[in-house]
Coordinates of C-alpha atoms in Angstrom, one line a residue:
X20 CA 14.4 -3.9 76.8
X21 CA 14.2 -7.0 74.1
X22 CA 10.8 -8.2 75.9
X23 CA 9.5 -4.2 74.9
X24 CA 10.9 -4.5 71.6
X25 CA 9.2 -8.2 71.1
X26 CA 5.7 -7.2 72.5
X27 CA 5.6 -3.8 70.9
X28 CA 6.4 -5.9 67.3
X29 CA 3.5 -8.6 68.1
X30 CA 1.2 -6.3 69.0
X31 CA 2.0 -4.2 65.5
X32 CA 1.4 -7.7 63.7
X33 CA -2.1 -8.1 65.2
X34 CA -3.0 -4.3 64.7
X35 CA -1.8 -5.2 60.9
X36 CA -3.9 -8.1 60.8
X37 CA -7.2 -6.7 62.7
X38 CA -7.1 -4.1 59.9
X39 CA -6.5 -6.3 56.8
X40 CA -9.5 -8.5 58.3
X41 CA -11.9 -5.4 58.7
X42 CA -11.1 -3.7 55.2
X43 CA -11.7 -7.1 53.8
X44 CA -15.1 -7.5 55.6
X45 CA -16.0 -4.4 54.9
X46 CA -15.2 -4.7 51.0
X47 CA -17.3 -8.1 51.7
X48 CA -20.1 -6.6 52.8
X49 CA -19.9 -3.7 50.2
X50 CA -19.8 -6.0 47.2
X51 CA -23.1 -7.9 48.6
X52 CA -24.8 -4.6 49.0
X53 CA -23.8 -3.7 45.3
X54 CA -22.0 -0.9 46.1
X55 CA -18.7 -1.6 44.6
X56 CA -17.4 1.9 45.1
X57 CA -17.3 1.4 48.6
X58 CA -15.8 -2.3 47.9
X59 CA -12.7 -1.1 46.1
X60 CA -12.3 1.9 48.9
X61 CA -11.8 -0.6 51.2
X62 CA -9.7 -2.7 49.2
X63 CA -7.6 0.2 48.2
X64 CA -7.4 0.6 52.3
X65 CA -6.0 -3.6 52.6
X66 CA -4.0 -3.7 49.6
X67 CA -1.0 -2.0 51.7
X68 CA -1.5 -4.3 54.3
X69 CA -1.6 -7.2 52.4
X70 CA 2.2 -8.1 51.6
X71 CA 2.4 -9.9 54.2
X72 CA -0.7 -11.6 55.1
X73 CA -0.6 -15.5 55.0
X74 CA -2.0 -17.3 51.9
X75 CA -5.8 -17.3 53.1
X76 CA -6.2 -13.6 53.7
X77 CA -4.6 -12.5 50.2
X78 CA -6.4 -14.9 48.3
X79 CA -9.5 -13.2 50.1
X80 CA -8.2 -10.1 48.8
X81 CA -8.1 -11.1 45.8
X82 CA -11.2 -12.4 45.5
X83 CA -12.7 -9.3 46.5
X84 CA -10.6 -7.6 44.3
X85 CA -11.9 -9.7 41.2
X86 CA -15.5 -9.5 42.6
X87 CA -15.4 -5.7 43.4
X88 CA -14.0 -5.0 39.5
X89 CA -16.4 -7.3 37.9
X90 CA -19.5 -5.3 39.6
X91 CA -21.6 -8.7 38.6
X92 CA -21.0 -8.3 34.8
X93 CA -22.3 -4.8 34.5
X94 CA -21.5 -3.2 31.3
X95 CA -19.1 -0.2 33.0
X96 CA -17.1 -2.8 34.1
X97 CA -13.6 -2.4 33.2
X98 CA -12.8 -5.6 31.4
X99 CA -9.2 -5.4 31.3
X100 CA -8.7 -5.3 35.0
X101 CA -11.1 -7.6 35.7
X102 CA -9.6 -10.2 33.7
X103 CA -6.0 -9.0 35.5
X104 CA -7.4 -9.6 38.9
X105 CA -9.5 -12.8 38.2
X106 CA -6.4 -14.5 36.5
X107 CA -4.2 -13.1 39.7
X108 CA -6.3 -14.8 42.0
X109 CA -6.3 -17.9 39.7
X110 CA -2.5 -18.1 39.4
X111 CA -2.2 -17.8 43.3
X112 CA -4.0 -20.3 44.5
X113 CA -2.8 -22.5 41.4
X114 CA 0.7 -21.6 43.1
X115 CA -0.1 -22.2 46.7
X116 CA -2.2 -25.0 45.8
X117 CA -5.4 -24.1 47.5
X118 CA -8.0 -23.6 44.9
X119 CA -11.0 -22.1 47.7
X120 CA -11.8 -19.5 45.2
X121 CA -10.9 -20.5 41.9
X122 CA -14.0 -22.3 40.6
X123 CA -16.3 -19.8 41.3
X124 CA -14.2 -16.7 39.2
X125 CA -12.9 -19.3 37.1
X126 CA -16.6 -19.6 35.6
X127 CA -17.3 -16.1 35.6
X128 CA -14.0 -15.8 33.6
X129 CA -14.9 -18.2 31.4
X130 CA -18.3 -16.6 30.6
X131 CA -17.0 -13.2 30.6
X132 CA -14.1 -14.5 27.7
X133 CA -17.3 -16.6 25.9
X134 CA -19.5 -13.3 26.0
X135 CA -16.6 -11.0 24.8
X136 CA -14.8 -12.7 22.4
X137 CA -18.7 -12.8 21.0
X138 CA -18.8 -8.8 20.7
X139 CA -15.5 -8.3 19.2
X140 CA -16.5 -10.7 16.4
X141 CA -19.8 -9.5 15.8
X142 CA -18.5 -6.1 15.9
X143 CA -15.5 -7.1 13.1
X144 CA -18.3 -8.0 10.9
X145 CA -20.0 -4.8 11.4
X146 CA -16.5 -2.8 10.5
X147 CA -15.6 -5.0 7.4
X148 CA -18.9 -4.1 6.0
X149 CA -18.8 -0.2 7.1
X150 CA -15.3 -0.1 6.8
X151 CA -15.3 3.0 9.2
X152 CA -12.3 3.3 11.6
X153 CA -14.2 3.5 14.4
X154 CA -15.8 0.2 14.1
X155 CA -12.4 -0.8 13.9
X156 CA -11.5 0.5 17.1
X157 CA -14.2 -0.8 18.8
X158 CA -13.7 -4.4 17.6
X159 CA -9.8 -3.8 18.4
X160 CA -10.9 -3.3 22.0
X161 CA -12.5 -6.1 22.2
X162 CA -10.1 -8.4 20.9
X163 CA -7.8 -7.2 23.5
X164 CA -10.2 -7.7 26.4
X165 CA -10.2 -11.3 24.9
X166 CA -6.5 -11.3 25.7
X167 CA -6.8 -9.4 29.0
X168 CA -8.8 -12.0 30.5
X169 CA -7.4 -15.2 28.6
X170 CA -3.8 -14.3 28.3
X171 CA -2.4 -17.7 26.8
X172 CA -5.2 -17.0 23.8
X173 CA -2.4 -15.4 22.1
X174 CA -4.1 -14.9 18.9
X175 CA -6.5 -12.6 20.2
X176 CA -3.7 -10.0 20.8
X177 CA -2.7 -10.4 17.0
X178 CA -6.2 -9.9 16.1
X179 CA -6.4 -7.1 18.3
X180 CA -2.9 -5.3 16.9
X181 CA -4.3 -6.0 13.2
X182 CA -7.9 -4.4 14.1
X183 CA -6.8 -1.6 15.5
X184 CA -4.1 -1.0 12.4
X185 CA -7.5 -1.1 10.4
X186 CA -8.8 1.6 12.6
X187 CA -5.8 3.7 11.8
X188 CA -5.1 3.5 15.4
X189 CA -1.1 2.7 14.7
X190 CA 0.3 3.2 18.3
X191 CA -1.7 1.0 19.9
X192 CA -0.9 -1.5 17.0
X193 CA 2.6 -1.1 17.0
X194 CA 2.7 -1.6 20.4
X195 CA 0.8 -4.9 20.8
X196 CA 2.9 -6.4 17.7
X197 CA 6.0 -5.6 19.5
X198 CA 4.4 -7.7 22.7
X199 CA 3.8 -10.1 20.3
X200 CA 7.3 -10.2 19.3
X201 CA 9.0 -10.2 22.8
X202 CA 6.3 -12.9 23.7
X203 CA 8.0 -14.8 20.9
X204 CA 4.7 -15.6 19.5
X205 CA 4.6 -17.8 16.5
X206 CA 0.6 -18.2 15.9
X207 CA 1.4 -21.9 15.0
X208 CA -1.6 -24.3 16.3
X209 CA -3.3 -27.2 15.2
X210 CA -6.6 -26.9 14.8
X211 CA -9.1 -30.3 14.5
X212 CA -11.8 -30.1 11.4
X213 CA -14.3 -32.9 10.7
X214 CA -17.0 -32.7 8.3
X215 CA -20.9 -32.8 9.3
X216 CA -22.8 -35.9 7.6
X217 CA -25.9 -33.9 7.5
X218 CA -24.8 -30.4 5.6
X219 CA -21.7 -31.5 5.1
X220 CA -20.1 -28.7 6.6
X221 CA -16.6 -28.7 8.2
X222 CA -16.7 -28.4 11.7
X223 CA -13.7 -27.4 13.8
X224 CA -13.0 -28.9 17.6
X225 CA -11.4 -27.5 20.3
X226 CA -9.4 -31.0 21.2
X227 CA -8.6 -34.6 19.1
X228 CA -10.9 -35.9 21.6
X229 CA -13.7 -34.0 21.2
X230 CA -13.2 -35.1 17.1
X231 CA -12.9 -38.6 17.6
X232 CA -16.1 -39.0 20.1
X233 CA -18.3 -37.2 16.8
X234 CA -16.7 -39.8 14.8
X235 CA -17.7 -42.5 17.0
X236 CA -21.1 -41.5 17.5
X237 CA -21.2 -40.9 13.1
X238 CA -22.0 -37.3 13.5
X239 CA -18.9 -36.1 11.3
X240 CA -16.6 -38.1 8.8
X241 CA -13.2 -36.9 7.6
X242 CA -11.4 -36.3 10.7
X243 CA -8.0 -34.3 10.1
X244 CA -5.5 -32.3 12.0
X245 CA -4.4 -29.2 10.4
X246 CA -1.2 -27.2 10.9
X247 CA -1.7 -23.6 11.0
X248 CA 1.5 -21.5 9.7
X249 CA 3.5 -18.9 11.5
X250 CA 2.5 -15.9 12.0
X251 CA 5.4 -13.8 12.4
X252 CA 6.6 -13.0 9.3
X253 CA 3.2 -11.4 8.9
X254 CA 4.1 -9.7 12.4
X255 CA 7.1 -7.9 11.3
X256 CA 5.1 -7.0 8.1
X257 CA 2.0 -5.0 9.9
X258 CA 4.6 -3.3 12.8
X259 CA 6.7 -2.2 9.8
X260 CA 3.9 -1.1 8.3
X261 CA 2.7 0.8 11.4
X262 CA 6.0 2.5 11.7
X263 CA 5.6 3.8 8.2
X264 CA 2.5 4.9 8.7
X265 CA 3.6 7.2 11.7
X266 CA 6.0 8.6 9.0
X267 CA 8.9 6.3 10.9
X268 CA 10.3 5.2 7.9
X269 CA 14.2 4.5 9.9
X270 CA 12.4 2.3 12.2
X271 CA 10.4 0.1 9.8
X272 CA 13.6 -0.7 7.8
X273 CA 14.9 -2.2 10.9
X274 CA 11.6 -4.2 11.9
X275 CA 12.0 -5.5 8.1
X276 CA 16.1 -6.4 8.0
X277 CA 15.1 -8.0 11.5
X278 CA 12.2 -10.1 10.1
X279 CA 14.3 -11.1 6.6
X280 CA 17.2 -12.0 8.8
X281 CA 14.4 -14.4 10.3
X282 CA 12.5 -15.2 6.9
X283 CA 15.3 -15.0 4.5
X284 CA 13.1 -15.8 1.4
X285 CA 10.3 -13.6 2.2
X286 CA 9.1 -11.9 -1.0
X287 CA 6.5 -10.0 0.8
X288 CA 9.2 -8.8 3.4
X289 CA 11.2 -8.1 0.3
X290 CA 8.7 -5.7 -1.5
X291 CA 8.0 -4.1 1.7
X292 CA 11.4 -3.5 2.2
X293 CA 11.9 -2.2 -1.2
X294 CA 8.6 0.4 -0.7
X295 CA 10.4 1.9 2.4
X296 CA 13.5 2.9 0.3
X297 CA 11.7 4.0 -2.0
X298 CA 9.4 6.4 0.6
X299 CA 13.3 7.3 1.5
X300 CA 14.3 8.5 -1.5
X301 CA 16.9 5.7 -2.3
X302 CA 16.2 4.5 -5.6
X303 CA 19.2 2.8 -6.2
X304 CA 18.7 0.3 -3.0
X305 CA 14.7 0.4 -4.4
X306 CA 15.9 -1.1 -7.9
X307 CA 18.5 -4.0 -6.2
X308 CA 15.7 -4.7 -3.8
X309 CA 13.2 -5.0 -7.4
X310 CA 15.6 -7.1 -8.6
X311 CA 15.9 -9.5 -5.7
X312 CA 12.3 -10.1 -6.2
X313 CA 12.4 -10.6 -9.6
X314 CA 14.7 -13.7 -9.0
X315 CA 12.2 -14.8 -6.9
X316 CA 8.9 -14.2 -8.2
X317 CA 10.0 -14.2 -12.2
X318 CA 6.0 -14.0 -13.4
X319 CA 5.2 -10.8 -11.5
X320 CA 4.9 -7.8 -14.1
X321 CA 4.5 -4.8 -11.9
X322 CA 8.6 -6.0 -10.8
X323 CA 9.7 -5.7 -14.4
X324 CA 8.3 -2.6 -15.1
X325 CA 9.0 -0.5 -11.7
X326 CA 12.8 -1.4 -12.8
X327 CA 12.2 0.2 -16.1
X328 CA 11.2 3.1 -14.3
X329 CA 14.2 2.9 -12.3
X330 CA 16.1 2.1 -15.0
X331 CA 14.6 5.3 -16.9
X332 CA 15.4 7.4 -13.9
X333 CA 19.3 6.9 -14.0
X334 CA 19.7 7.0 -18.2
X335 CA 19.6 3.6 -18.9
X336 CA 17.2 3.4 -21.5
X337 CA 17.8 0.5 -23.5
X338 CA 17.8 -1.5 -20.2
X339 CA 14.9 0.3 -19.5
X340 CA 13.3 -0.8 -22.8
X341 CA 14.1 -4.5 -22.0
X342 CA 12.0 -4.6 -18.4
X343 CA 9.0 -2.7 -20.0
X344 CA 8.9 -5.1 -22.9
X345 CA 9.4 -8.1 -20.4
X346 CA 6.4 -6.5 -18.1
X347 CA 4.5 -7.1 -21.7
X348 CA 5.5 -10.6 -22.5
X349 CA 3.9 -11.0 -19.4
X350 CA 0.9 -8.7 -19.5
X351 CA 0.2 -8.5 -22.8
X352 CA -2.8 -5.4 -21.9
X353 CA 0.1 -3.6 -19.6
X354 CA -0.8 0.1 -21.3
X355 CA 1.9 1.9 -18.7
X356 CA 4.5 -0.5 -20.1
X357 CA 3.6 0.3 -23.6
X358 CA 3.5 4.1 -22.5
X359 CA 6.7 4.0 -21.2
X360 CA 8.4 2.4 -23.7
X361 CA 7.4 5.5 -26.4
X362 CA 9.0 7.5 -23.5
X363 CA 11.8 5.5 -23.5
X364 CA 12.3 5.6 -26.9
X365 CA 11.8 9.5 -27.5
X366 CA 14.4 10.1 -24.5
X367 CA 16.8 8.9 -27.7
X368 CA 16.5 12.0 -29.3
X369 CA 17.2 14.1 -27.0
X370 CA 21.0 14.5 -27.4
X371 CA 20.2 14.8 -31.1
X372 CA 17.8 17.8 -30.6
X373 CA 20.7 19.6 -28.6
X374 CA 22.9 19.7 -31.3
X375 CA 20.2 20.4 -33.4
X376 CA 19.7 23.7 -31.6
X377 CA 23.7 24.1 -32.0
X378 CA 23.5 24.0 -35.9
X379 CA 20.5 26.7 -36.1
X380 CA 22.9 28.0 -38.5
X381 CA 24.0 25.1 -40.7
X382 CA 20.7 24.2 -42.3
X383 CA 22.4 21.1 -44.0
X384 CA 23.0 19.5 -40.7
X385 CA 20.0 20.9 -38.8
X386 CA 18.0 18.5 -41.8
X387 CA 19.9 15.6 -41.6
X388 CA 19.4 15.3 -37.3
X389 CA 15.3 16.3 -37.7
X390 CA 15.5 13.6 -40.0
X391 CA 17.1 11.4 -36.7
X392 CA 14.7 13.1 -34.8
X393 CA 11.8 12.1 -36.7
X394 CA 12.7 8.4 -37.5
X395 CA 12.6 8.1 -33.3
X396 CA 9.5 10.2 -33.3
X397 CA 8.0 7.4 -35.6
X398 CA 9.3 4.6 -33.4
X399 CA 7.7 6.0 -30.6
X400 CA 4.3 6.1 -32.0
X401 CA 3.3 2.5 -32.1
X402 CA 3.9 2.2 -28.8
X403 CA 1.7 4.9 -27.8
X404 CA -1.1 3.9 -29.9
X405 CA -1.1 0.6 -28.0
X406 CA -1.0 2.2 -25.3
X407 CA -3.9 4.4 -26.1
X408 CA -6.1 1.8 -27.4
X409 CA -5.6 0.1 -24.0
X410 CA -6.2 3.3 -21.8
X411 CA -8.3 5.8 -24.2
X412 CA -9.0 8.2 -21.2
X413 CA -5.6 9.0 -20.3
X414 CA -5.0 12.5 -21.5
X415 CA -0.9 12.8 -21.9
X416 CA -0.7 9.7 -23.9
X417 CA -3.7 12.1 -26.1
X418 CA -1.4 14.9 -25.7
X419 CA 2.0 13.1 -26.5
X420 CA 0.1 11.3 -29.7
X421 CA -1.1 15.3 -30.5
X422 CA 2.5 15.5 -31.0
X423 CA 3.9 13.3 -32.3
X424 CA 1.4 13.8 -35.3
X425 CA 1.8 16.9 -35.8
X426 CA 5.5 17.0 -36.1
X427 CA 5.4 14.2 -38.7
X428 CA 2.5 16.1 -40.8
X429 CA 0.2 13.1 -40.3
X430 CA -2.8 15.3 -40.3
X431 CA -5.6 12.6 -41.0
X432 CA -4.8 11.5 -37.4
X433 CA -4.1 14.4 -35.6
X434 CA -7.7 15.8 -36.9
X435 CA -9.0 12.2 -35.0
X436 CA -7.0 12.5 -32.0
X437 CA -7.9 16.3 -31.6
X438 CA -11.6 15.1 -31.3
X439 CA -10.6 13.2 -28.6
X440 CA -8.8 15.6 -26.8
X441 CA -11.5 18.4 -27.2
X442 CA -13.7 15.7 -25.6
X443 CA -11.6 14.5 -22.2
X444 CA -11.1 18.4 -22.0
X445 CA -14.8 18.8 -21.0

């Protein structure tokens, strides 16, 4: 009964093998008449029986594979599983140590990456000038077929998750920039420049080696190694942004504490981060966040005055005075600052005018607080005049000079600035 057992299992084995050798011919045969169709039937047939074949038949296979995807370079080729099933067949035989078929898809890899990585960056050029999304996308695709069939050129995956963010496409994005993350992808590389004797333009190397022969021969001068930066704060900056964009606001706050946990003194992380609390609605965490960045980037107006706002928004209006008129120290032309500062100012007689309208009847002190009232009024109006003379087409700061003249009776200007309303009007 064992001796059954034994010859039944060999003669299984060599039906297994007869018919992984005849769907490979066949695919063989297939691919050398062009008809790839019936190439990748047959493989489709094999690849069942292929688990256990010995190290000459599956590299076959996946040979074939490669050769019955790539369809000799025509266009309806589908580029990213070629480039999976040329690199699995390179990666086999790099592992087993038999290179039979390596050289011969290794060079039709290396064409195919050459010819593509062509496309994507001609088409980029066409979608920076047209800025239309779909050019975008059709760069993006590109870029990604790069990394399909070269997968150590990592950067071709962060240009593909950044091009396809500028074609609005922010799944796909988000999803290569998290790959890009769990790759632990930095984007740090040193790249080799030299400069040309003849036009004297910088040429960049692929190796040191390929610089130093140019110098020898005295085609280039000015060797020198330089150190590209990370790229991952940037990375956690774009998939925050993507999450944001599909309205995921939660999420990105995490991809942002997770990349300032990383880059602690990130001030573009930090405004970012700020931006989402503020899409949330939490102004109070939007001002400490304002203020964080102020200690780091002092110079930067637009910080000083968003706290005003901010400052405005929860009553505090002499604080908010002093960030508006520190936005101006810095930009002396800042017309919202100037603006807001009249605002500012005129919010000081509000409580006045309620008890105003509580003394209706006492005509004594209904005087004296107009008089309050006015003396802000006239405070105010400097401030809006500047900011007028610096933005003469914005209509409320018209509208708010309108009255603020006509409650002081200064009718020589509110005849002028009545012109100019009647005039933005039309």
């Amino acid at each position: 009964m064992r001796k059954q057992v034994l010859i039944l299992s060999a003669l299984l084995m060599s039906m297994i093998v007869f018919g992984q050798k005849s769907e490979l011919k066949t695919a063989e045969k297939a691919i050398k008449a062009n008809d790839f169709t019936a190439a990748m039937a047959a493989i489709n047939q094999a690849e069942s029986l292929i688990a256990n074949a010995d190290q000459k038949t599956k590299a076959k296979f996946y040979y074939l594979r490669g050769k019955a995807l790539y369809q000799n370079g025509s266009e309806s080729a589908d580029i990213l599983k070629v480039g999976e099933a040329f690199n699995k067949l390179i990666n086999f035989e790099k592992e087993t140590k038999k290179q039979k078929y390596t050289n011969e898809l290794g060079g039709l890899l290396n064409e195919l990456i050459s010819n593509v990585a062509e496309k994507a960056s001609n088409e980029y050029s066409v979608a920076a000038q047209t800025k239309e999304p779909s050019d975008y996308l059709k760069a993006a695709k590109k870029f990604e077929q790069v990394y399909a069939l070269s997968p150590r050129d990592t950067s071709f995956l962060d240009n593909a998750a950044l091009v396809y963010y500028f074609g609005k496409d922010y799944e796909t994005s988000k999803k290569l920039y998290e790959k890009l993350l769990n790759l632990n992808y930095t984007g740090i590389t040193t790249i080799y420049v030299a400069t040309n004797k003849e036009d004297g333009k910088d040429i960049i190397f692929d190796n040191k080696k390929a610089m130093d022969l140019q110098v020898k021969l005295g085609i280039v001068e000015n060797p020198r190694e330089e150190v590209k930066k990370s790229r991952r704060e940037f990375i956690f900056k774009n998939l925050a942004q993507n999450y944001s964009a599909l309205e995921n606001n939660s999420k990105a706050l995490e991809v942002i504490t997770e990349g300032r946990t990383e880059f602690p003194e990130s001030y573009s992380l930090l405004i970012d981060e700020a931006n989402i609390y503020y899409k949330l609605g939490d102004n109070a965490k939007f001002k400490e966040r304002l203020q964080e960045a102020i200690k780091l980037n002092p110079t930067d107006p637009t910080l000083y005055y968003n706290v005003g706002v901010m400052n405005m928004d929860q009553n505090k209006i002499d604080e908010a005075i002093e960030y508006f008129e520190k936005a101006i120290e810095l930009k002396p032309d800042y017309g919202d600052a100037y603006n807001n500062i009249g605002a500012a100012i005129i919010e000081k007689a509000n409580p006045i005018i309620e008890e105003m309208n509580k003394s209706l009847s006492d005509f004594n002190k209904y005087d004296k607080l107009q008089a309050q009232q006015f003396d802000i009024y006239k405070e105010a109006i400097p401030f809006y005049e500047k900011a007028y003379e610096l933005n003469g087409s914005n209509i409320s700061i018209v509208q708010t000079l309108m009255g603020l003249y006509e409650n002081l009776d200064m009718g020589d200007k509110l005849e002028k600035i009545k012109l100019v309303y009647d005039k933005l009007k039309e």
